[in-house]
Amino acid sequence: MLAQAVSATLRGIDGQRVVVEVHVGNGLPAFNVVGLPDASCREARDRVRAAILSSGFKWPSARITVNLAPSGVRKEGAGLDLAIALGVLAAGSDHLDDAPLKDYGFVAELGLDGSLRPVPGTLSLVASVHQPTVVVAAAATHEAMLAGNAVVRGCRSLGEVVACLAGLAPWPDIPAADHDPVATSPPDLADVAGHPFARQALEIAAAGGHNLLMVGPPGTGKSMLARRLPGIMPDLDPETALVTSRVHSVAGLPLPRAGLLAVPPFRAPHHSATMTSLIGGGSGRFRPGEVSCSHGGVLFLDELGEFSPRTLDALRQPLEDGHIRISRAHGSVTFPARFALVAAMNPCPCGLLGSAESCRCSDPARQRYMRRLSGPLLDRIDLRVHVERPTVGQLLDGEVGETSAAVRSRVLAARQRAAERGVRANVELPAASLDKVAPVEGAALAMLRAALDDGRLSARGLTRVRLVARTIADLAGADSIDERAIAGALALRARPALFDACEPTRA
Ligand SMILES: [Zn+2]
């Protein structure tokens, strides 16, 4: 007997439709899975057999062959379990015939007790099944519905699926959405006292998509400031929302109950994070790393000086290209990775350099610390601010900072101006277009000349300064770039004085 059931496997963040063909025939009892299954997919044999027996069904005493088509595509993960189990039951038992299977797709892992479990990447998998109805684990129902191209049925066990397919029971109701696992409103800038320069840098970063480095002693609120960046950024555009939601689904992160991700994601990996968790990869299936989970949002690296130089070096490709390519012996995938980098670091290993208390570090220790920041990485960070401890006055006078909503309205207006130039944010403007979209004349031009002449600015730095000046002018609602905008951009590009002694390359 032969039966077919449709499912899907993951390739990066995309799903690929898989037809599971099951043949149950004469011969010595055996159970084989062919068609390029990976390790977790081959283990389906053990899970499927146990699940069928624990659900009270009979295991066919026959030669069972499962073929996963198309056979040239590597199948990863456990999402094919349910389709394989139903194929076996339809082809080799009288619990189910194969007629009802043809209108359905199945995306779920089986527990040994016959329970259905959600699988990573449900959103992409369901979208790629291309069947009128898709059956998933009950806990994955809401995520599966986000795919929007099939009727979704959520079940708790293999037994329940068989009963519903055979017409012996109605499909279970969709469980009511209880709490939302994703907080939809990021913290507000109004909670931050003082920090006028850092707040301005955050606003420019949000408006222009520029990367930001904050240097300052511990406990000055660098992380508190960074966490407020998503709240002043525009919502994700529909395409980015879909892509980022898929990445989060594949990474096993929760998605909002009501729809795709809308608020830009904020990811803050610890400095001890492995290369794989930051960049992506893994020995089995390809997993997206933090650079991809922050696609469309913010990647915050606190204590930048503590990250390994090798890890920081690996950030260069995504910072340059907006995606990351991961290669392994069994193939390669490309994950999206377009994020705003926000980094924070202490001025020296003890953190006290430049503050009222005196630094206890030796000169070589300070230099080693700063040298961890490679020139090429620093080169991609256009905004560098010194974050000081707020003064007692700023902390005590109870003055409330501007709200995120107020700042965000200026950011949205600036982004609108960028959109009229055909880009999402000014950071994406090609250097060749600068003379047209960011012309610099008169006193502002003289200011740039002076910076080039006295070595404060390199040729590459010149382009970056003009981009930031464009953003500053956009935030002020100005068409032309005046001295104020250039002075602001130059000041933000200037490396904090602490770098001077240690960094051999020019800004
Ligand atoms: Zn120190």
PDB file of C-alpha atoms in Angstrom, residues 105 112 171 266 300 324 506:
ATOM      1  CA  GLY A 105      -0.525  19.727   5.164  1.00  0.00           C
ATOM      2  CA  LEU A 112       6.955   9.491  22.311  1.00  0.00           C
ATOM      3  CA  TRP A 171     -11.575  19.778  14.745  1.00  0.00           C
ATOM      4  CA  PHE A 266      16.081  44.911  20.368  1.00  0.00           C
ATOM      5  CA  PHE A 300      23.121  46.265  21.376  1.00  0.00           C
ATOM      6  CA  ILE A 324      25.149  37.080   6.601  1.00  0.00           C
ATOM      7  CA  ARG A 506      42.541  58.217  11.569  1.00  0.00           C
TER       8      ARG A 506
END
